[in-house]
mmCIF file of C-alpha atoms and ligand atoms in Angstrom:
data_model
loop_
_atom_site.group_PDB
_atom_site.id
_atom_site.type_symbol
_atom_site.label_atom_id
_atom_site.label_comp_id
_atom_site.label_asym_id
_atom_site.label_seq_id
_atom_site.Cartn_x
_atom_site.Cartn_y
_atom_site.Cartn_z
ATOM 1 C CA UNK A 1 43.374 86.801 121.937
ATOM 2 C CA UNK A 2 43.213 90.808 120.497
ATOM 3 C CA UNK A 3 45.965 89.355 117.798
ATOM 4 C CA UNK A 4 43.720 91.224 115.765
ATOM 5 C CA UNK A 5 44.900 94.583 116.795
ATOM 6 C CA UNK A 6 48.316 94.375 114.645
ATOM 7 C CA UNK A 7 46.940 94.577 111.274
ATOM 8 C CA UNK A 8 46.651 98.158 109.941
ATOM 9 C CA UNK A 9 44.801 99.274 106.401
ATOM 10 C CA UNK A 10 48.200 100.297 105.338
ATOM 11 C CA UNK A 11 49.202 96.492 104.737
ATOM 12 C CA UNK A 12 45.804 95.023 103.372
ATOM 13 C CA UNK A 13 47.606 92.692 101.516
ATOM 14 C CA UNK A 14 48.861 90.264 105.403
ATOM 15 C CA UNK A 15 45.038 90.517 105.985
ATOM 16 C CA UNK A 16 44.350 87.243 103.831
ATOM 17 C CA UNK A 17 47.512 85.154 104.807
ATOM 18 C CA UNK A 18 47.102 85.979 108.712
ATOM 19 C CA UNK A 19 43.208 85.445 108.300
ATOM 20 C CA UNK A 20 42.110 83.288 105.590
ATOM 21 C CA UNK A 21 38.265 84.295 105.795
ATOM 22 C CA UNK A 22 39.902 87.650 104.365
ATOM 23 C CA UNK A 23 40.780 86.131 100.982
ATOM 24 C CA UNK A 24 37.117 84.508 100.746
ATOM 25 C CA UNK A 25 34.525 85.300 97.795
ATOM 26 C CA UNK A 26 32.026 86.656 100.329
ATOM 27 C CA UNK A 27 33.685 89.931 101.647
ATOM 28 C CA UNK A 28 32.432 93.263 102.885
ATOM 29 C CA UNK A 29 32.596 96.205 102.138
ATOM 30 C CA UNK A 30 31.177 96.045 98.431
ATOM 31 C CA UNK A 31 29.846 98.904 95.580
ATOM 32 C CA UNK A 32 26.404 98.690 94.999
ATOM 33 C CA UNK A 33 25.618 99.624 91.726
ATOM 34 C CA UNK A 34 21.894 100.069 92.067
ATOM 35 C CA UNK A 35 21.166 99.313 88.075
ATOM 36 C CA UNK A 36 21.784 95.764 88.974
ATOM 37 C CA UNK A 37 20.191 95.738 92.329
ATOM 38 C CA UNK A 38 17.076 93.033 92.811
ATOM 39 C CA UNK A 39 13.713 94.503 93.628
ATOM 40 C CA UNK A 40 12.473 92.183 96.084
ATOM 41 C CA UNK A 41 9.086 93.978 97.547
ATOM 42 C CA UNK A 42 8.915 90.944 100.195
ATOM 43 C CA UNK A 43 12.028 93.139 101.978
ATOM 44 C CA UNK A 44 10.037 94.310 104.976
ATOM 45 C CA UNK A 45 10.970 97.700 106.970
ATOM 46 C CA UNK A 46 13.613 97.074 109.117
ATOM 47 C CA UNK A 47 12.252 97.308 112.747
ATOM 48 C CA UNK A 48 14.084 98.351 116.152
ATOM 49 C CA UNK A 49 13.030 97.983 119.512
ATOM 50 C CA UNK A 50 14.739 99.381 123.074
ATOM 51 C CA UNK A 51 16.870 101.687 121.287
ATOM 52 C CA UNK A 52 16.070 104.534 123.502
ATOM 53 C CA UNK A 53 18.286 104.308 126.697
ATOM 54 C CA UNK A 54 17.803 106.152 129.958
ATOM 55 C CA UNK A 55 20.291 109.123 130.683
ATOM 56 C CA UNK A 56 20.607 106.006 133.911
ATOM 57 C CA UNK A 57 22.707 103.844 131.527
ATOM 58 C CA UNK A 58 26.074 104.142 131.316
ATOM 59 C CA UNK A 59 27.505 103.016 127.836
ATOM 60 C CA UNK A 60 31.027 102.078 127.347
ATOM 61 C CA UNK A 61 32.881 104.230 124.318
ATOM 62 C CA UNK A 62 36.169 102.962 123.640
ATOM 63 C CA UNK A 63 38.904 104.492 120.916
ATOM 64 C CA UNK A 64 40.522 100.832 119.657
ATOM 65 C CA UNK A 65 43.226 101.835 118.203
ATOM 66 C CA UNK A 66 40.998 100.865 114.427
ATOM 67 C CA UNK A 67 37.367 103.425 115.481
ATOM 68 C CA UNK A 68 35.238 104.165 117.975
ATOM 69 C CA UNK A 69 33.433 101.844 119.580
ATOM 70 C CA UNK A 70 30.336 102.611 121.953
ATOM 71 C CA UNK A 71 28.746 99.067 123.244
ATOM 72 C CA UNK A 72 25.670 98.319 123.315
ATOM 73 C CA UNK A 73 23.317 96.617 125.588
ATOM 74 C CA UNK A 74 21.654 93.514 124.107
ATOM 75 C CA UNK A 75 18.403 94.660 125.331
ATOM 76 C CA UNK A 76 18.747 96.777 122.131
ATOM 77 C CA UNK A 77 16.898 94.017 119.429
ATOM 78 C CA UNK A 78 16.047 93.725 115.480
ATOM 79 C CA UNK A 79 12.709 92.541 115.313
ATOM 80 C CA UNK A 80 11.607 93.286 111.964
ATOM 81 C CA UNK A 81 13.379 93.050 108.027
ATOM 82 C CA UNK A 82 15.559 89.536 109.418
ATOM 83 C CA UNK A 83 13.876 86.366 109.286
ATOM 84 C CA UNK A 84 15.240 85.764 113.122
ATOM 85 C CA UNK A 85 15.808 87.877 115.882
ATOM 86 C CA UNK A 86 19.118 89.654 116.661
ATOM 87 C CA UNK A 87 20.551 91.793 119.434
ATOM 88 C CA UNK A 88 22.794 94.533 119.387
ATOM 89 C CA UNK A 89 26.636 94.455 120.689
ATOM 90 C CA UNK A 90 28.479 97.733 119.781
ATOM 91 C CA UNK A 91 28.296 100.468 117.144
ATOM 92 C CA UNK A 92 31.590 102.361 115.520
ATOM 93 C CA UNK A 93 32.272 104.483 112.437
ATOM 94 C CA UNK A 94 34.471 104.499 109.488
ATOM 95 C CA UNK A 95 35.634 107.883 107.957
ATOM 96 C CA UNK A 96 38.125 109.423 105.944
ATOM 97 C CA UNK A 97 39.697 112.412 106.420
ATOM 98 C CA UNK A 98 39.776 116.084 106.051
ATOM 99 C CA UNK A 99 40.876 115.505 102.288
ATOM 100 C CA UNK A 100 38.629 112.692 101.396
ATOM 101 C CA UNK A 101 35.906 110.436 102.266
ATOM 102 C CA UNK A 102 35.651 107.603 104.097
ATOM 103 C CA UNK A 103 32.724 105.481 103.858
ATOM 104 C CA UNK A 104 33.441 101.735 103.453
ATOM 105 C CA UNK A 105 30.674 101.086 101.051
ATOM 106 C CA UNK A 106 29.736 103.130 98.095
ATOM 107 C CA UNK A 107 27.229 103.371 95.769
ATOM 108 C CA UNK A 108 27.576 103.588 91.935
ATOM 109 C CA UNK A 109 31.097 104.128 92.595
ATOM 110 C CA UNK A 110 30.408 106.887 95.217
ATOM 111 C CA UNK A 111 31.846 107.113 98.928
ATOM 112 C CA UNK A 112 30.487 108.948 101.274
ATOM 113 C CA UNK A 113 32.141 111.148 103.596
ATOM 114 C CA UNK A 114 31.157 108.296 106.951
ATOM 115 C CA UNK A 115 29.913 105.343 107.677
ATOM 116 C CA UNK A 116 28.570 104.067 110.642
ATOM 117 C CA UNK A 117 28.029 100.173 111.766
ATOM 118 C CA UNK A 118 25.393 98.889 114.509
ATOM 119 C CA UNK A 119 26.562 95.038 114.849
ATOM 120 C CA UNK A 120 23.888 92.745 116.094
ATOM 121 C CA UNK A 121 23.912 88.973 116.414
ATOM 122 C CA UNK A 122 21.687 85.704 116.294
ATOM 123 C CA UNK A 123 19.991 85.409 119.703
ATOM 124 C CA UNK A 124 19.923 81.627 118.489
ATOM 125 C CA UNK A 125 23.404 81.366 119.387
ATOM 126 C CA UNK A 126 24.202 81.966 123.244
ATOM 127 C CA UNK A 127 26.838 84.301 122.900
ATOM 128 C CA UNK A 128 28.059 87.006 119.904
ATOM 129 C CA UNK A 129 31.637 85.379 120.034
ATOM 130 C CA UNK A 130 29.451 82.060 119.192
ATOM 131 C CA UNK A 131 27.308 83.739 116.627
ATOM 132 C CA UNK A 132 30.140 85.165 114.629
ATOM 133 C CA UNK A 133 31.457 81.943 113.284
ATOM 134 C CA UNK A 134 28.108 80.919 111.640
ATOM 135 C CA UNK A 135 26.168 82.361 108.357
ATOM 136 C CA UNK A 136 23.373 83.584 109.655
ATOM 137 C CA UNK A 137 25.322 84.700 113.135
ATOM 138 C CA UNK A 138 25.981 88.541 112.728
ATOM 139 C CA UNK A 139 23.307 91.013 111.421
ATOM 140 C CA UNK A 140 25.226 94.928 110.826
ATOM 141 C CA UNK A 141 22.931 98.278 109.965
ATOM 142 C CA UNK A 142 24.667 100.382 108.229
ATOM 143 C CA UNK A 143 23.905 104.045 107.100
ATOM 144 C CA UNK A 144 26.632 106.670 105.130
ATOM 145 C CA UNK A 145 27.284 110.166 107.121
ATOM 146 C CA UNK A 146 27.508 113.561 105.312
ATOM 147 C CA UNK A 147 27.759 117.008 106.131
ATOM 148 C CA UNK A 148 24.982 118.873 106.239
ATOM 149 C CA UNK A 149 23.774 122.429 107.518
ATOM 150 C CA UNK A 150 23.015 122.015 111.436
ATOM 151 C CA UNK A 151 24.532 119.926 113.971
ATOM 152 C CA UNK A 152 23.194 116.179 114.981
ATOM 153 C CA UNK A 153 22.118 116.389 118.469
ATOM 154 C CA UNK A 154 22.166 112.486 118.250
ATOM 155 C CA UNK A 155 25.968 112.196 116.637
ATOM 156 C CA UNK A 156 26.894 115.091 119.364
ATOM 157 C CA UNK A 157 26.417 112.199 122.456
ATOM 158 C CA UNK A 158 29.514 110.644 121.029
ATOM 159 C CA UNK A 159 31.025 113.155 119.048
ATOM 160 C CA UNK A 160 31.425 115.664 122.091
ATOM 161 C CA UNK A 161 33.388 112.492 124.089
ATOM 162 C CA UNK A 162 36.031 112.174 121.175
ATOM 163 C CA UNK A 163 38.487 114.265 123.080
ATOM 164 C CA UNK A 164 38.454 112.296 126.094
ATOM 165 C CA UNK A 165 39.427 108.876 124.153
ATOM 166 C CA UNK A 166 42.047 110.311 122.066
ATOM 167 C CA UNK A 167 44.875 107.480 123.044
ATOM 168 C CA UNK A 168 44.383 103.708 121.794
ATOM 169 C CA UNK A 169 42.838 101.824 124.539
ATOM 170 C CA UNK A 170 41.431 104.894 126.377
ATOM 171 C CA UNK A 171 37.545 104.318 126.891
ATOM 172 C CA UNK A 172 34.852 106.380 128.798
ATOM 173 C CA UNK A 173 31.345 106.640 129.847
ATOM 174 C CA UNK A 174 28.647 107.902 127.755
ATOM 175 C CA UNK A 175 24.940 108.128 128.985
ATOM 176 C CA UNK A 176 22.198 106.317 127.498
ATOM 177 C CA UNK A 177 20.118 108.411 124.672
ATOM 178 C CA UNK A 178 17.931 107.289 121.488
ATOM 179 C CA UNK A 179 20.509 104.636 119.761
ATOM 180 C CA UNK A 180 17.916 105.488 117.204
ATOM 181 C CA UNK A 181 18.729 108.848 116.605
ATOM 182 C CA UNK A 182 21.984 107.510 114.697
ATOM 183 C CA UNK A 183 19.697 106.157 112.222
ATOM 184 C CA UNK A 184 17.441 106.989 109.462
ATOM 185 C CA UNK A 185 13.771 107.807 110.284
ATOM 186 C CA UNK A 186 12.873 105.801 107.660
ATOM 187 C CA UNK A 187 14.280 102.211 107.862
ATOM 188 C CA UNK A 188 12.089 100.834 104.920
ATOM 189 C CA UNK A 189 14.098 101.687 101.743
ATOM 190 C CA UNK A 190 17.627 99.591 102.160
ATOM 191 C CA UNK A 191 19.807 97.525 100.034
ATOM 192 C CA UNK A 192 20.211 93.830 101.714
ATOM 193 C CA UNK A 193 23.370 91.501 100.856
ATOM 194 C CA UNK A 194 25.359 88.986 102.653
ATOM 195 C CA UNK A 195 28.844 89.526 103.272
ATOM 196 C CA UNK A 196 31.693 90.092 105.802
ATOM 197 C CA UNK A 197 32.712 91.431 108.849
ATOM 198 C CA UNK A 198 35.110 93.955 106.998
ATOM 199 C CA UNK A 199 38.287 93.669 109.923
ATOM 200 C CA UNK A 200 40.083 91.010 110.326
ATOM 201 C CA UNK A 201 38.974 87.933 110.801
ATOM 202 C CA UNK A 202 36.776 88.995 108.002
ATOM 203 C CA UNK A 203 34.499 86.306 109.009
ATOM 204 C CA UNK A 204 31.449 85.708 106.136
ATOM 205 C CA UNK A 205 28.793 85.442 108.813
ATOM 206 C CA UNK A 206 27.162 88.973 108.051
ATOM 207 C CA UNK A 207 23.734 89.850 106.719
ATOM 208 C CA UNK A 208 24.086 93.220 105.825
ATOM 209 C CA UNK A 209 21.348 96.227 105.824
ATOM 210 C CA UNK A 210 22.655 99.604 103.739
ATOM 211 C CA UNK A 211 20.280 102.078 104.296
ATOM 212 C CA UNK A 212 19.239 104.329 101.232
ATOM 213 C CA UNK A 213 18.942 107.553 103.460
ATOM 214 C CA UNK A 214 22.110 109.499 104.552
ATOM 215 C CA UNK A 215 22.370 110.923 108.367
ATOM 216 C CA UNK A 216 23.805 114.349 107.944
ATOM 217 C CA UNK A 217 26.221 115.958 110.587
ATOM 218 C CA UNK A 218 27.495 119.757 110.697
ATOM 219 C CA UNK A 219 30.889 120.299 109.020
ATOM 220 C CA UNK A 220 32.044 120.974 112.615
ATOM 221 C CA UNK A 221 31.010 117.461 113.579
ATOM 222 C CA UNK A 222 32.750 115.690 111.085
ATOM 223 C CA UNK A 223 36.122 117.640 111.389
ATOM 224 C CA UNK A 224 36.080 116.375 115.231
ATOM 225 C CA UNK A 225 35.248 112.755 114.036
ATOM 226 C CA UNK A 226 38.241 113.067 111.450
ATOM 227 C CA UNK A 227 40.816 114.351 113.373
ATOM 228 C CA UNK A 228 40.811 113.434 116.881
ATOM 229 C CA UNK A 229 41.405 110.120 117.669
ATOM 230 C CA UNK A 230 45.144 108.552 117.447
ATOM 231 C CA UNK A 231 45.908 104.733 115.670
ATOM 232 C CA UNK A 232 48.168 102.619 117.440
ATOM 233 C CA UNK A 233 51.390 104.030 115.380
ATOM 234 C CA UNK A 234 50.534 107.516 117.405
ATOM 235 C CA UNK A 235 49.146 109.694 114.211
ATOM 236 C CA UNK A 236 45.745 110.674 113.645
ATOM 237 C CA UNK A 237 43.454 107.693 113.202
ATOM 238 C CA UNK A 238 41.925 108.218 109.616
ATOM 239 C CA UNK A 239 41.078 106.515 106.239
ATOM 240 C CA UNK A 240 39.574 103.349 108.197
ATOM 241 C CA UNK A 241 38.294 102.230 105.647
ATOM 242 C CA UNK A 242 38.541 98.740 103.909
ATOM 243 C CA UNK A 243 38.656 98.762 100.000
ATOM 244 C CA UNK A 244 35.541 97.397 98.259
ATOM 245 C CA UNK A 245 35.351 93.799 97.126
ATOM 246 C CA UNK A 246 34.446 91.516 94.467
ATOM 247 C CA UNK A 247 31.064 90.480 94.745
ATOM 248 C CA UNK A 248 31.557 87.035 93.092
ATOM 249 C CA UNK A 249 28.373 86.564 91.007
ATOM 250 C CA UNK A 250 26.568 87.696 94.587
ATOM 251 C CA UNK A 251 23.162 89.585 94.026
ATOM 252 C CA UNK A 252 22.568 92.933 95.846
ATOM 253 C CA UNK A 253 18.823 93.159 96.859
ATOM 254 C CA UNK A 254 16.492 96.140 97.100
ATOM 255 C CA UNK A 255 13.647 97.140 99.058
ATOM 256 C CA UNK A 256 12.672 99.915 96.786
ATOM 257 C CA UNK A 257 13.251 100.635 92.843
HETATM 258 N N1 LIG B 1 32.985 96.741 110.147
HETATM 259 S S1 LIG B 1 33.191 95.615 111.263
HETATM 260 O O1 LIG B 1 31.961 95.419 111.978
HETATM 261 O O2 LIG B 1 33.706 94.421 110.631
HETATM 262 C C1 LIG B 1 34.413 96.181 112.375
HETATM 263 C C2 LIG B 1 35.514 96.879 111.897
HETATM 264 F F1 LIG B 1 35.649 97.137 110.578
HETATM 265 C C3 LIG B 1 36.518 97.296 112.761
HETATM 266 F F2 LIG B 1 37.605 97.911 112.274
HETATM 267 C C4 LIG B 1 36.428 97.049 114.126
HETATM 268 S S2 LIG B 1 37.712 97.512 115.218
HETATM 269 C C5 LIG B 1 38.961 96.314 114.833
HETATM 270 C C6 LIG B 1 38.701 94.990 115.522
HETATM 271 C C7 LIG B 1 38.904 95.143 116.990
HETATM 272 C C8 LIG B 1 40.151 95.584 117.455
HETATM 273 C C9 LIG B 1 40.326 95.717 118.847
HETATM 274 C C10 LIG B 1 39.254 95.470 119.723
HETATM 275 C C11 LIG B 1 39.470 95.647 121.206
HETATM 276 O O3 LIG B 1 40.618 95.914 121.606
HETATM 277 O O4 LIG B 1 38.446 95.556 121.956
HETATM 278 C C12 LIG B 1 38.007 95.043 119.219
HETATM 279 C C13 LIG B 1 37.843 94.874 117.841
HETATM 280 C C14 LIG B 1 35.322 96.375 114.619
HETATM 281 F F3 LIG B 1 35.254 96.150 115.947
HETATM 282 C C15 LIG B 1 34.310 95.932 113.772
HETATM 283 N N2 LIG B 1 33.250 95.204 114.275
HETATM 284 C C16 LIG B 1 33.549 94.080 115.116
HETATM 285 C C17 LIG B 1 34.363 93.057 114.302
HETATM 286 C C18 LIG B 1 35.582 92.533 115.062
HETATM 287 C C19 LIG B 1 35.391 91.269 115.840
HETATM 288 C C20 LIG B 1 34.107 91.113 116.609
HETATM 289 C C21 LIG B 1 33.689 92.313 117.449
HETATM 290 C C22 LIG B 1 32.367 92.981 117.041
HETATM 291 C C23 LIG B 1 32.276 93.467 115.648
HETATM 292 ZN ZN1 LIG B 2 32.411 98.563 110.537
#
């Protein structure tokens, strides 16, 4: 059931005796230091197809009480930079707040001031509930958020429904637009690693893609994202973020040097 919804990052500490995956040696989020990052040229550019939705679909955005979900359809695929294909099922953010950042990975000790997740999983599995209990299963693009001079047009489409999902459990209706947008232009220079899902269950069945370029948002854009969604306890949902974990001897690859 959505037993998952009574852990909190306050008490990180229950995460590995309610969920055992949590306490495993291949968790997410990590540090990449890039001096000890792999070159490995055979990385290919990761490629996206059906990304850009008609204004005609409706997607679902939903404030669960941890982010901001918006689902995805899985007509939405990975089809290039993964040795099999995957299909997207929802994208959400991490952040910090107005004080600090709140990226969940960070780079040479770095975090960014956002981060935001597009989960995809194994079309060799029927279902993504399936998928997420094996290795290869889940597949998550990730890219960090910063503040920049002018506003994203392509953060707005969720950014500007914020307000109306401000309660846990509260969800609306966002129209379809380039999912694409929300990424970098240039998906060939990435860092590549497996890992976690970095909630609870904390399931190891995640090949993760950390994309070298940063999306940049106006400084009005990330004060909405910061401070207008509520966590379960009622306050302002902030600080999402899951600490970074021990890589255990686990090599961080790079498509670029
Ligand atoms: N970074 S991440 O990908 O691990 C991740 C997080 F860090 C997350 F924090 C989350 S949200 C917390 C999990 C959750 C809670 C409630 C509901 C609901 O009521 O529908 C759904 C999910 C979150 F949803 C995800 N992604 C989810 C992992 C949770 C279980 C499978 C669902 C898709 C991927
Ligand atoms: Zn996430």
């Amino acid at each position: 059931g959505k037993g998952h919804s009574h852990w909190s990052y306050e008490d990180l500490k229950h995460w590995s005796t309610d969920y055992l995956d949590c306490g495993g040696t291949k968790q997410s989020p990590i540090n990449v230091d890039t001096a000890q990052a792999i070159f490995s040229p055979d990385l290919r550019p990761i490629q996206i197809s059906g990304y850009s939705l008609p204004a005609s679909e409706q997607l679902k955005l939903k404030n669960n009480g941890h982010t901001v979900v918006l689902e995805l359809p899985d007509s939405l695929a990975l089809t290039g930079g993964y040795a099999q294909q995957y299909r997207a099922a929802q994208l959400h953010l991490h952040w910090g707040s107005p004080s600090g950042p709140g990226s969940e990975h960070t780079i040479n000790g770095h975090r960014f001031a956002a981060e935001i997740h597009v989960v995809h999983y194994n079309t060799k599995y029927d279902s993504f509930t399936e998928a997420m209990v094996h290795p290869d299963g889940l597949a998550v693009l990730g890219a960090f958020l910063e503040v920049g001079h002018g506003e994203n047009q392509y953060y707005h489409e969720i950014l500007k429904h914020l307000f109306e999902i401000q309660e846990v459990g509260q969800e609306t209706s966002v129209p379809g637009f380039n999912i694409a947008g929300l990424l970098p232009a240039n998906l060939k220079f990435y860092f590549h690693y497996n890992g976690s899902l970095t909630t609870p269950p904390c399931y190891q069945t995640v090949k993760w893609t950390i994309f070298n370029q940063t999306m940049l948002l106006s400084h009005h854009q990330m004060s909405m994202l910061v401070s207008t969604l509520r966590s379960p306890n009622d306050e302002i949902l902030q600080n999402n973020y899951r600490p970074v974990q021990n890589l255990h001897g686990r090599r961080v690859l790079a498509s670029f040097q």
